[in-house]
Amino acid sequence: GAGVSQSPSNKVTEKGKDVELRCDPISGHTALYWYRQSLGQGLEFLIYFQGNSAPDKSGLPSDRFSAERTGGSVSTLTIQRTQQEDSAVYLCASSIGTLNTEAFFGQGTRLTVV
Amino acid sequence: AQKVTQAQTEISVVEKEDVTLDCVYETRDTTYYLFWYKQPPSGELVFLIRRNSFDEQNEISGRYSWNFQKSTSSFNFTITASQVVDSAVYFCALSPGNTPLVFGKGTRLSVIA
């Protein structure tokens, strides 16, 4: 596609359930990032994938959070046993090169845990 | 520690006024990159500019201009003759060395017709 695509755009889930958020990056982009944006807060880094290298998971807030990137393309962010504090907009971005290059963001998935 | 501070949480201006959005950063790296992104109501962040730490030249792009001053660790963004379409949240971000972007908390700009 022309841009970074995220699905679903909105997700409401019950506390304790698992959720999967999907990101389809721009074709040819080797780098992929997940960020979280909570109300009134900036963007919080979660995880970074670059090519076939081991991902940088340093931003994941707990072991309930995990992410995969299959075939160097699509990525899935999984949150297990969701809590109300997980409610936020989850943003995915991709870039053609290293960390310092321009990142293109998707429109995000708004997650609401009730 | 890497940090970006956008002290202005919200700014409101009348159309055609000039407005400056402040950004102050902290890093111990000598090589780093600074960015500005715009987040309109649709939610998708739009890239505006990237500067590296070795290039302190100011930049102008249409009504947008950026003032990078290493001496004060600032990378301020000015919109000249603001328009309603400029209303958005603006984020300043820092990428020190080879690490992911560190964002400020954003400044919400409202331009009133």
Coordinates of N, CA and C in Angstrom, one line a residue:
Chain A
G1 N 0.8 -1.2 0.0 CA 0.0 0.0 0.0 C 0.8 1.3 0.0
A2 N 0.2 2.4 -0.1 CA 0.9 3.6 -0.2 C 1.5 4.1 1.2
G3 N 0.8 3.7 2.2 CA 1.3 4.1 3.5 C 1.3 3.0 4.5
V4 N 1.6 3.3 5.8 CA 1.5 2.3 6.8 C 0.1 2.1 7.2
S5 N -0.3 0.8 7.2 CA -1.7 0.4 7.5 C -1.8 -0.3 8.8
Q6 N -2.7 0.1 9.7 CA -2.9 -0.5 11.0 C -4.3 -1.0 11.1
S7 N -4.5 -2.1 11.7 CA -5.8 -2.6 12.0 C -5.9 -3.4 13.3
P8 N -7.1 -3.3 14.0 CA -8.2 -2.5 13.6 C -7.9 -1.0 14.0
S9 N -8.8 -0.1 13.5 CA -8.6 1.3 13.9 C -9.1 1.5 15.3
N10 N -10.1 0.8 15.7 CA -10.6 0.9 17.1 C -10.8 -0.5 17.6
K11 N -10.5 -0.7 18.9 CA -10.7 -2.0 19.6 C -11.1 -1.8 21.0
V12 N -12.3 -2.3 21.3 CA -12.7 -2.3 22.7 C -12.7 -3.7 23.2
T13 N -12.0 -3.9 24.4 CA -11.9 -5.2 24.9 C -12.1 -5.2 26.4
E14 N -12.5 -6.4 26.9 CA -12.7 -6.5 28.4 C -11.4 -6.7 29.1
K15 N -11.3 -6.2 30.2 CA -10.1 -6.4 31.1 C -9.9 -7.9 31.2
G16 N -8.6 -8.2 31.0 CA -8.2 -9.6 31.2 C -8.1 -10.4 29.9
K17 N -8.7 -9.8 28.8 CA -8.6 -10.5 27.5 C -7.3 -10.2 26.8
D18 N -7.0 -11.0 25.8 CA -5.8 -10.7 25.0 C -6.2 -10.0 23.7
V19 N -5.3 -9.1 23.2 CA -5.6 -8.4 22.0 C -4.4 -8.5 21.1
E20 N -4.7 -8.5 19.8 CA -3.6 -8.4 18.7 C -3.9 -7.2 17.9
L21 N -2.8 -6.4 17.7 CA -2.9 -5.3 16.8 C -1.9 -5.5 15.6
R22 N -2.4 -5.1 14.5 CA -1.6 -5.4 13.3 C -1.1 -4.2 12.6
C23 N 0.1 -4.3 12.1 CA 0.7 -3.2 11.3 C 1.3 -3.7 10.0
D24 N 1.0 -3.1 8.9 CA 1.5 -3.4 7.6 C 2.3 -2.2 7.1
P25 N 3.6 -2.4 7.2 CA 4.5 -1.2 6.8 C 4.5 -0.9 5.3
I26 N 5.2 0.1 5.0 CA 5.4 0.5 3.6 C 6.3 -0.5 3.0
S27 N 6.0 -1.0 1.8 CA 6.8 -2.0 1.1 C 8.2 -1.5 1.0
G28 N 9.2 -2.4 1.3 CA 10.6 -2.1 1.2 C 11.2 -1.4 2.4
H29 N 10.4 -1.0 3.4 CA 10.9 -0.4 4.6 C 11.4 -1.6 5.5
T30 N 12.7 -1.4 5.9 CA 13.3 -2.5 6.7 C 13.1 -2.3 8.2
A31 N 12.8 -1.0 8.6 CA 12.7 -0.7 10.0 C 11.2 -0.6 10.3
L32 N 10.8 -1.1 11.5 CA 9.4 -1.0 12.0 C 9.4 -0.7 13.5
Y33 N 8.6 0.2 13.9 CA 8.5 0.7 15.3 C 7.1 0.6 15.8
W34 N 6.9 0.3 17.1 CA 5.6 0.5 17.7 C 5.8 1.6 18.8
Y35 N 4.9 2.5 18.9 CA 4.8 3.5 19.9 C 3.4 3.4 20.6
R36 N 3.3 4.0 21.8 CA 2.0 4.1 22.5 C 1.8 5.5 22.8
Q37 N 0.6 6.0 22.6 CA 0.3 7.4 22.9 C -0.9 7.4 23.8
S38 N -0.6 7.8 25.1 CA -1.7 7.9 26.0 C -2.2 9.3 26.1
L39 N -3.4 9.5 26.6 CA -4.0 10.8 26.7 C -3.1 11.8 27.4
G40 N -2.8 12.9 26.8 CA -2.0 13.9 27.4 C -0.5 13.6 27.5
Q41 N -0.1 12.5 27.0 CA 1.3 12.1 27.0 C 1.9 12.1 25.6
G42 N 3.2 12.1 25.6 CA 3.8 12.0 24.3 C 3.8 10.6 23.8
L43 N 4.6 10.3 22.8 CA 4.7 9.0 22.3 C 5.8 8.2 23.0
E44 N 5.4 7.0 23.5 CA 6.2 6.2 24.3 C 6.7 5.0 23.4
F45 N 8.0 4.9 23.3 CA 8.6 3.8 22.5 C 8.3 2.5 23.1
L46 N 7.9 1.5 22.3 CA 7.7 0.2 22.7 C 8.7 -0.8 22.2
I47 N 8.8 -1.0 20.9 CA 9.7 -2.0 20.3 C 10.1 -1.5 18.9
Y48 N 11.3 -2.0 18.5 CA 11.8 -1.6 17.2 C 12.4 -2.9 16.5
F49 N 12.0 -3.1 15.2 CA 12.6 -4.1 14.4 C 13.4 -3.5 13.3
Q50 N 14.6 -4.1 13.0 CA 15.4 -3.7 11.9 C 15.8 -4.9 11.1
G51 N 15.3 -5.1 9.9 CA 15.7 -6.2 9.1 C 15.6 -7.5 9.9
N52 N 16.6 -8.3 9.8 CA 16.6 -9.7 10.5 C 17.3 -9.6 11.8
S53 N 17.7 -8.4 12.3 CA 18.3 -8.3 13.6 C 17.3 -8.6 14.7
A54 N 17.9 -8.9 15.9 CA 17.0 -9.1 17.0 C 16.3 -7.8 17.4
P55 N 15.0 -7.8 17.7 CA 14.4 -6.5 18.0 C 14.8 -5.9 19.3
D56 N 14.7 -4.6 19.3 CA 15.0 -3.8 20.5 C 13.7 -3.7 21.3
K57 N 13.6 -4.5 22.4 CA 12.4 -4.6 23.1 C 12.4 -3.7 24.4
S58 N 13.4 -2.8 24.4 CA 13.6 -2.1 25.7 C 12.5 -1.2 26.2
G59 N 11.5 -0.9 25.3 CA 10.4 -0.1 25.7 C 9.2 -0.8 26.1
L60 N 9.1 -2.1 26.0 CA 7.9 -2.8 26.4 C 7.7 -2.7 27.9
P61 N 6.5 -2.3 28.3 CA 6.3 -1.9 29.7 C 6.2 -3.1 30.6
S62 N 5.8 -4.3 30.1 CA 5.7 -5.5 31.0 C 5.8 -6.7 30.1
D63 N 5.9 -7.9 30.7 CA 5.9 -9.1 29.9 C 4.6 -9.5 29.3
R64 N 3.6 -8.7 29.6 CA 2.3 -9.0 28.9 C 2.3 -8.5 27.5
F65 N 3.3 -7.7 27.2 CA 3.4 -7.1 25.8 C 4.5 -7.9 25.0
S66 N 4.2 -8.2 23.8 CA 5.1 -8.9 22.9 C 4.8 -8.5 21.5
A67 N 5.8 -8.6 20.6 CA 5.5 -8.3 19.2 C 6.4 -9.2 18.3
E68 N 5.8 -9.4 17.1 CA 6.5 -10.2 16.1 C 6.5 -9.5 14.8
R69 N 7.4 -9.8 14.0 CA 7.4 -9.3 12.6 C 7.8 -10.5 11.7
T70 N 6.8 -10.9 10.9 CA 7.0 -12.1 10.1 C 7.5 -11.7 8.7
G71 N 8.5 -12.4 8.3 CA 9.0 -12.2 6.9 C 9.5 -10.8 6.7
G72 N 9.9 -10.1 7.7 CA 10.4 -8.8 7.5 C 9.4 -7.8 7.1
S73 N 8.1 -8.1 7.2 CA 7.0 -7.2 6.8 C 6.0 -6.9 7.9
V74 N 4.9 -7.6 7.8 CA 3.8 -7.4 8.8 C 4.2 -7.6 10.2
S75 N 3.7 -6.8 11.1 CA 4.0 -7.0 12.5 C 2.7 -7.0 13.3
T76 N 2.8 -7.8 14.4 CA 1.7 -8.0 15.3 C 2.1 -7.6 16.7
L77 N 1.4 -6.7 17.3 CA 1.7 -6.4 18.8 C 0.6 -7.1 19.6
T78 N 1.0 -7.9 20.5 CA 0.1 -8.7 21.3 C 0.1 -8.2 22.8
I79 N -1.0 -7.9 23.3 CA -1.1 -7.6 24.7 C -2.0 -8.6 25.4
Q80 N -1.4 -9.3 26.4 CA -2.1 -10.4 27.1 C -2.7 -9.8 28.4
R81 N -3.8 -10.4 28.8 CA -4.4 -10.1 30.0 C -4.5 -8.6 30.2
T82 N -5.2 -7.9 29.2 CA -5.2 -6.5 29.2 C -5.7 -5.9 30.5
Q83 N -5.1 -4.7 30.8 CA -5.5 -3.9 32.0 C -6.0 -2.5 31.5
Q84 N -6.7 -1.8 32.4 CA -7.3 -0.6 32.0 C -6.2 0.4 31.6
E85 N -5.1 0.3 32.2 CA -4.0 1.3 31.9 C -3.4 1.0 30.6
D86 N -3.7 -0.1 29.9 CA -3.3 -0.3 28.5 C -4.0 0.5 27.5
S87 N -5.1 1.1 27.9 CA -5.9 1.9 27.0 C -5.1 3.1 26.5
A88 N -5.0 3.1 25.2 CA -4.1 4.1 24.5 C -4.3 4.0 23.0
V89 N -3.6 4.9 22.3 CA -3.5 4.7 20.8 C -2.1 4.1 20.6
Y90 N -2.2 3.0 19.8 CA -0.9 2.3 19.5 C -0.6 2.6 18.1
L91 N 0.6 3.2 17.9 CA 1.0 3.7 16.6 C 2.2 2.9 16.1
C92 N 2.1 2.6 14.8 CA 3.2 1.8 14.1 C 3.8 2.8 13.1
A93 N 5.1 2.6 12.9 CA 5.8 3.4 11.9 C 6.8 2.5 11.2
S94 N 7.2 2.9 10.0 CA 8.2 2.2 9.3 C 9.2 3.3 8.7
S95 N 10.4 2.8 8.4 CA 11.3 3.7 7.7 C 12.2 2.8 6.8
I96 N 12.8 3.5 5.9 CA 13.5 2.8 4.8 C 14.9 2.4 5.3
G97 N 15.4 3.0 6.3 CA 16.8 2.7 6.7 C 16.9 2.6 8.2
T98 N 17.9 3.3 8.7 CA 18.2 3.2 10.1 C 17.3 4.1 11.0
L99 N 17.6 4.1 12.3 CA 16.7 4.8 13.2 C 16.6 6.3 13.0
N100 N 17.6 6.8 12.4 CA 17.7 8.3 12.2 C 17.0 8.8 11.0
T101 N 16.4 7.9 10.2 CA 15.8 8.4 9.0 C 14.3 8.7 9.2
E102 N 13.7 9.3 8.3 CA 12.3 9.7 8.4 C 11.4 8.5 8.6
A103 N 10.6 8.5 9.7 CA 9.6 7.4 9.9 C 8.2 7.9 9.5
F104 N 7.5 6.9 8.8 CA 6.2 7.1 8.4 C 5.2 6.4 9.3
F105 N 4.3 7.1 9.8 CA 3.4 6.6 10.8 C 2.0 6.2 10.2
G106 N 1.4 5.1 10.8 CA 0.1 4.8 10.5 C -0.9 5.6 11.3
Q107 N -2.2 5.4 11.1 CA -3.2 6.2 11.8 C -3.4 5.7 13.2
G108 N -2.9 4.5 13.6 CA -3.0 4.0 14.9 C -4.2 3.1 15.2
T109 N -4.1 2.4 16.2 CA -5.2 1.6 16.8 C -5.6 2.2 18.1
R110 N -6.8 2.6 18.3 CA -7.3 3.1 19.6 C -7.8 1.9 20.4
L111 N -7.1 1.6 21.5 CA -7.5 0.4 22.3 C -8.1 1.0 23.6
T112 N -9.3 0.4 23.8 CA -10.0 0.8 25.1 C -10.3 -0.5 25.8
V113 N -9.8 -0.5 27.1 CA -10.0 -1.7 27.9 C -11.0 -1.3 29.0
V114 N -12.1 -2.1 29.0 CA -13.3 -1.8 29.9 C -13.4 -2.8 31.0
Chain B
A1 N 20.8 10.7 30.0 CA 19.4 10.4 29.7 C 19.0 11.3 28.5
Q2 N 18.1 10.8 27.7 CA 17.6 11.5 26.5 C 16.3 12.0 26.9
K3 N 16.1 13.3 26.6 CA 14.8 13.9 26.9 C 14.4 15.0 26.0
V4 N 13.2 15.2 25.7 CA 12.7 16.3 24.9 C 11.6 17.0 25.7
T5 N 11.7 18.3 25.9 CA 10.7 19.1 26.6 C 10.1 20.1 25.7
Q6 N 8.8 20.0 25.7 CA 7.9 21.0 25.0 C 7.1 21.7 26.0
A7 N 7.6 22.8 26.5 CA 6.9 23.4 27.7 C 5.5 23.9 27.4
Q8 N 5.2 24.2 26.2 CA 3.9 24.8 25.8 C 3.0 23.6 25.6
T9 N 2.0 23.5 26.4 CA 1.0 22.4 26.3 C 0.0 22.7 25.2
E10 N -0.5 23.9 25.3 CA -1.5 24.4 24.3 C -1.2 25.9 23.9
I11 N -1.4 26.2 22.7 CA -1.3 27.6 22.2 C -2.5 27.8 21.3
S12 N -3.0 29.0 21.5 CA -4.1 29.5 20.6 C -3.8 30.8 20.0
V13 N -3.9 30.9 18.7 CA -3.6 32.1 18.0 C -4.7 32.4 17.0
V14 N -4.7 33.7 16.6 CA -5.7 34.1 15.6 C -5.0 33.9 14.2
E15 N -5.8 33.5 13.3 CA -5.3 33.3 11.9 C -4.5 34.5 11.5
K16 N -3.4 34.2 10.8 CA -2.4 35.2 10.2 C -1.4 35.6 11.2
E17 N -1.5 35.2 12.5 CA -0.5 35.5 13.5 C 0.7 34.6 13.3
D18 N 1.9 35.0 13.7 CA 3.0 34.1 13.7 C 3.0 33.4 15.0
V19 N 3.5 32.1 15.1 CA 3.6 31.4 16.3 C 4.9 30.6 16.3
T20 N 5.5 30.5 17.5 CA 6.7 29.7 17.7 C 6.5 28.6 18.7
L21 N 6.8 27.4 18.3 CA 6.7 26.3 19.2 C 8.1 25.9 19.7
D22 N 8.2 25.8 21.0 CA 9.5 25.6 21.6 C 9.8 24.1 21.8
C23 N 11.1 23.8 21.7 CA 11.6 22.5 21.9 C 13.0 22.5 22.5
V24 N 13.1 21.9 23.7 CA 14.4 21.8 24.3 C 14.8 20.4 24.5
Y25 N 16.0 20.0 24.2 CA 16.3 18.6 24.3 C 17.6 18.4 25.2
E26 N 17.7 17.1 25.6 CA 18.9 16.7 26.4 C 19.4 15.5 25.9
T27 N 20.7 15.5 25.7 CA 21.4 14.2 25.3 C 22.9 14.4 25.5
R28 N 23.6 13.3 25.8 CA 25.0 13.4 25.9 C 25.8 13.0 24.7
D29 N 25.0 12.5 23.7 CA 25.6 12.1 22.4 C 26.0 13.3 21.7
T30 N 27.1 13.2 20.9 CA 27.5 14.3 20.1 C 26.9 14.2 18.7
T31 N 26.4 13.0 18.3 CA 25.7 12.8 17.1 C 24.3 12.5 17.4
Y32 N 23.4 13.3 16.9 CA 22.0 13.0 17.1 C 21.2 13.7 16.0
Y33 N 19.9 13.4 15.9 CA 19.0 13.9 15.0 C 17.8 14.5 15.7
L34 N 17.3 15.6 15.2 CA 16.1 16.2 15.7 C 15.0 16.2 14.6
F35 N 13.8 16.1 15.1 CA 12.7 16.0 14.2 C 11.5 16.8 14.7
W36 N 10.6 17.2 13.8 CA 9.3 17.7 14.1 C 8.3 16.9 13.3
Y37 N 7.2 16.6 14.0 CA 6.1 15.9 13.4 C 4.8 16.7 13.7
K38 N 3.9 16.6 12.8 CA 2.6 17.2 13.0 C 1.5 16.1 13.1
Q39 N 0.6 16.2 14.1 CA -0.4 15.2 14.2 C -1.8 15.9 14.1
P40 N -2.4 15.9 12.9 CA -3.7 16.6 12.7 C -4.8 15.7 13.4
P41 N -6.0 16.2 13.4 CA -7.1 15.5 14.1 C -7.3 14.0 13.6
S42 N -6.8 13.8 12.4 CA -7.0 12.4 11.8 C -6.1 11.4 12.6
G43 N -5.1 11.9 13.2 CA -4.3 11.0 14.1 C -2.9 10.6 13.5
E44 N -2.8 10.7 12.2 CA -1.5 10.2 11.6 C -0.4 11.2 11.7
L45 N 0.7 10.8 12.3 CA 1.8 11.8 12.4 C 2.4 12.0 11.0
V46 N 2.7 13.3 10.7 CA 3.2 13.7 9.4 C 4.6 14.3 9.7
F47 N 5.6 13.8 9.0 CA 7.0 14.2 9.1 C 7.1 15.7 8.6
L48 N 7.8 16.5 9.3 CA 8.0 17.9 8.8 C 9.5 18.1 8.5
I49 N 10.4 17.8 9.4 CA 11.8 18.1 9.2 C 12.7 17.2 10.0
R50 N 13.9 16.9 9.5 CA 14.9 16.2 10.3 C 16.2 17.1 10.1
R51 N 16.9 17.2 11.3 CA 18.2 17.9 11.3 C 19.2 17.1 12.0
N52 N 20.4 17.1 11.6 CA 21.5 16.4 12.3 C 22.2 17.4 13.2
S53 N 22.9 16.9 14.2 CA 23.6 17.8 15.2 C 24.7 18.6 14.6
F54 N 25.2 18.2 13.4 CA 26.3 19.0 12.9 C 25.9 20.1 11.9
D55 N 24.6 20.2 11.7 CA 24.1 21.2 10.8 C 23.2 22.2 11.6
E56 N 23.8 23.3 11.9 CA 23.0 24.3 12.7 C 22.3 25.4 11.8
Q57 N 22.4 25.2 10.6 CA 21.8 26.2 9.7 C 20.3 26.2 9.9
N58 N 19.7 27.4 10.0 CA 18.3 27.4 10.1 C 17.6 27.1 8.7
E59 N 16.4 26.6 8.8 CA 15.8 26.2 7.6 C 14.4 26.8 7.4
I60 N 14.1 27.1 6.2 CA 12.8 27.7 5.9 C 12.1 26.9 4.8
S61 N 10.8 26.5 5.0 CA 10.1 25.8 4.0 C 8.7 26.5 3.9
G62 N 8.5 27.3 3.0 CA 7.3 28.0 2.9 C 7.0 28.9 4.1
R63 N 5.9 28.6 4.8 CA 5.6 29.4 6.0 C 6.2 28.8 7.3
Y64 N 6.9 27.7 7.1 CA 7.6 27.0 8.3 C 9.0 27.4 8.3
S65 N 9.5 27.6 9.5 CA 11.0 27.8 9.7 C 11.4 27.1 11.0
W66 N 12.7 26.7 11.0 CA 13.2 26.1 12.2 C 14.5 26.7 12.6
N67 N 14.7 26.9 13.9 CA 15.8 27.5 14.5 C 16.5 26.5 15.4
F68 N 17.7 26.1 15.0 CA 18.4 25.1 15.8 C 19.6 25.7 16.4
Q69 N 19.7 25.7 17.8 CA 20.8 26.3 18.5 C 21.3 25.3 19.5
K70 N 22.5 24.8 19.2 CA 23.1 23.8 20.0 C 23.5 24.4 21.4
S71 N 23.8 25.7 21.4 CA 24.3 26.4 22.6 C 23.2 26.3 23.7
T72 N 21.9 26.3 23.3 CA 20.8 26.3 24.2 C 20.0 25.0 24.1
S73 N 20.5 24.0 23.3 CA 19.9 22.8 23.1 C 18.4 23.0 22.7
S74 N 18.2 23.8 21.8 CA 16.8 24.1 21.4 C 16.7 23.9 19.9
F75 N 15.5 23.6 19.5 CA 15.1 23.4 18.1 C 13.7 23.8 17.9
N76 N 13.5 25.2 17.8 CA 12.2 25.8 17.8 C 11.6 25.9 16.4
F77 N 10.3 25.9 16.3 CA 9.6 25.8 15.1 C 8.6 27.0 15.0
T78 N 8.8 27.7 13.9 CA 7.9 28.9 13.8 C 7.0 28.8 12.5
I79 N 5.7 29.1 12.7 CA 4.8 29.1 11.6 C 4.5 30.6 11.4
T80 N 4.7 31.0 10.2 CA 4.4 32.4 9.8 C 3.0 32.5 9.2
A81 N 2.3 33.6 9.5 CA 1.0 33.8 9.0 C 0.1 32.5 9.1
S82 N -0.1 32.1 10.3 CA -0.8 30.8 10.6 C -2.1 30.8 9.9
Q83 N -2.5 29.5 9.6 CA -3.8 29.2 9.0 C -4.6 28.2 9.8
V84 N -5.9 28.2 9.6 CA -6.7 27.2 10.4 C -6.2 25.8 10.2
V85 N -5.7 25.5 9.0 CA -5.2 24.1 8.7 C -4.0 23.7 9.4
D86 N -3.4 24.7 10.1 CA -2.2 24.4 10.9 C -2.6 23.9 12.2
S87 N -3.8 23.9 12.6 CA -4.3 23.4 13.9 C -4.0 21.9 14.0
A88 N -3.2 21.6 15.0 CA -2.8 20.2 15.2 C -2.0 20.1 16.4
V89 N -1.5 18.9 16.7 CA -0.6 18.7 17.8 C 0.8 18.5 17.1
Y90 N 1.8 19.3 17.6 CA 3.1 19.2 17.0 C 4.1 18.6 18.0
F91 N 4.8 17.6 17.5 CA 5.8 16.9 18.4 C 7.2 17.2 17.9
C92 N 8.0 17.4 18.9 CA 9.5 17.5 18.6 C 10.1 16.2 19.1
A93 N 11.1 15.6 18.4 CA 11.6 14.3 18.7 C 13.1 14.3 18.6
L94 N 13.8 13.5 19.3 CA 15.2 13.4 19.3 C 15.6 11.9 19.1
S95 N 16.6 11.7 18.2 CA 17.1 10.4 18.0 C 18.6 10.5 18.2
P96 N 19.1 10.1 19.4 CA 20.5 10.2 19.7 C 21.2 9.0 19.3
G97 N 22.4 9.1 18.7 CA 23.1 8.0 18.3 C 22.3 7.1 17.4
N98 N 22.2 5.8 17.8 CA 21.5 4.8 17.0 C 20.3 4.3 17.9
T99 N 19.5 5.2 18.4 CA 18.4 4.8 19.2 C 17.1 5.3 18.7
P100 N 16.0 4.7 19.1 CA 14.7 5.1 18.6 C 14.3 6.5 19.0
L101 N 13.4 7.1 18.3 CA 13.0 8.5 18.5 C 12.4 8.6 20.0
V102 N 12.9 9.7 20.6 CA 12.3 10.1 21.9 C 11.5 11.3 21.6
F103 N 10.2 11.3 22.0 CA 9.3 12.4 21.7 C 9.0 13.2 22.9
G104 N 8.8 14.5 22.6 CA 8.2 15.4 23.6 C 6.8 15.1 23.8
K105 N 6.1 15.8 24.7 CA 4.7 15.5 25.0 C 3.8 16.3 24.0
G106 N 4.3 17.1 23.2 CA 3.5 17.7 22.1 C 3.0 19.1 22.6
T107 N 2.7 19.9 21.6 CA 2.1 21.2 21.8 C 0.9 21.2 20.9
R108 N -0.3 21.5 21.5 CA -1.5 21.6 20.7 C -1.7 23.0 20.3
L109 N -1.7 23.2 19.0 CA -1.9 24.5 18.4 C -3.3 24.6 17.8
S110 N -4.0 25.7 18.2 CA -5.3 26.0 17.7 C -5.2 27.3 17.0
V111 N -5.6 27.4 15.7 CA -5.6 28.6 15.0 C -7.0 28.9 14.7
I112 N -7.4 30.1 15.2 CA -8.8 30.5 15.2 C -9.0 31.5 14.0
A113 N -10.1 31.2 13.2 CA -10.4 32.1 12.1 C -10.9 33.5 12.5

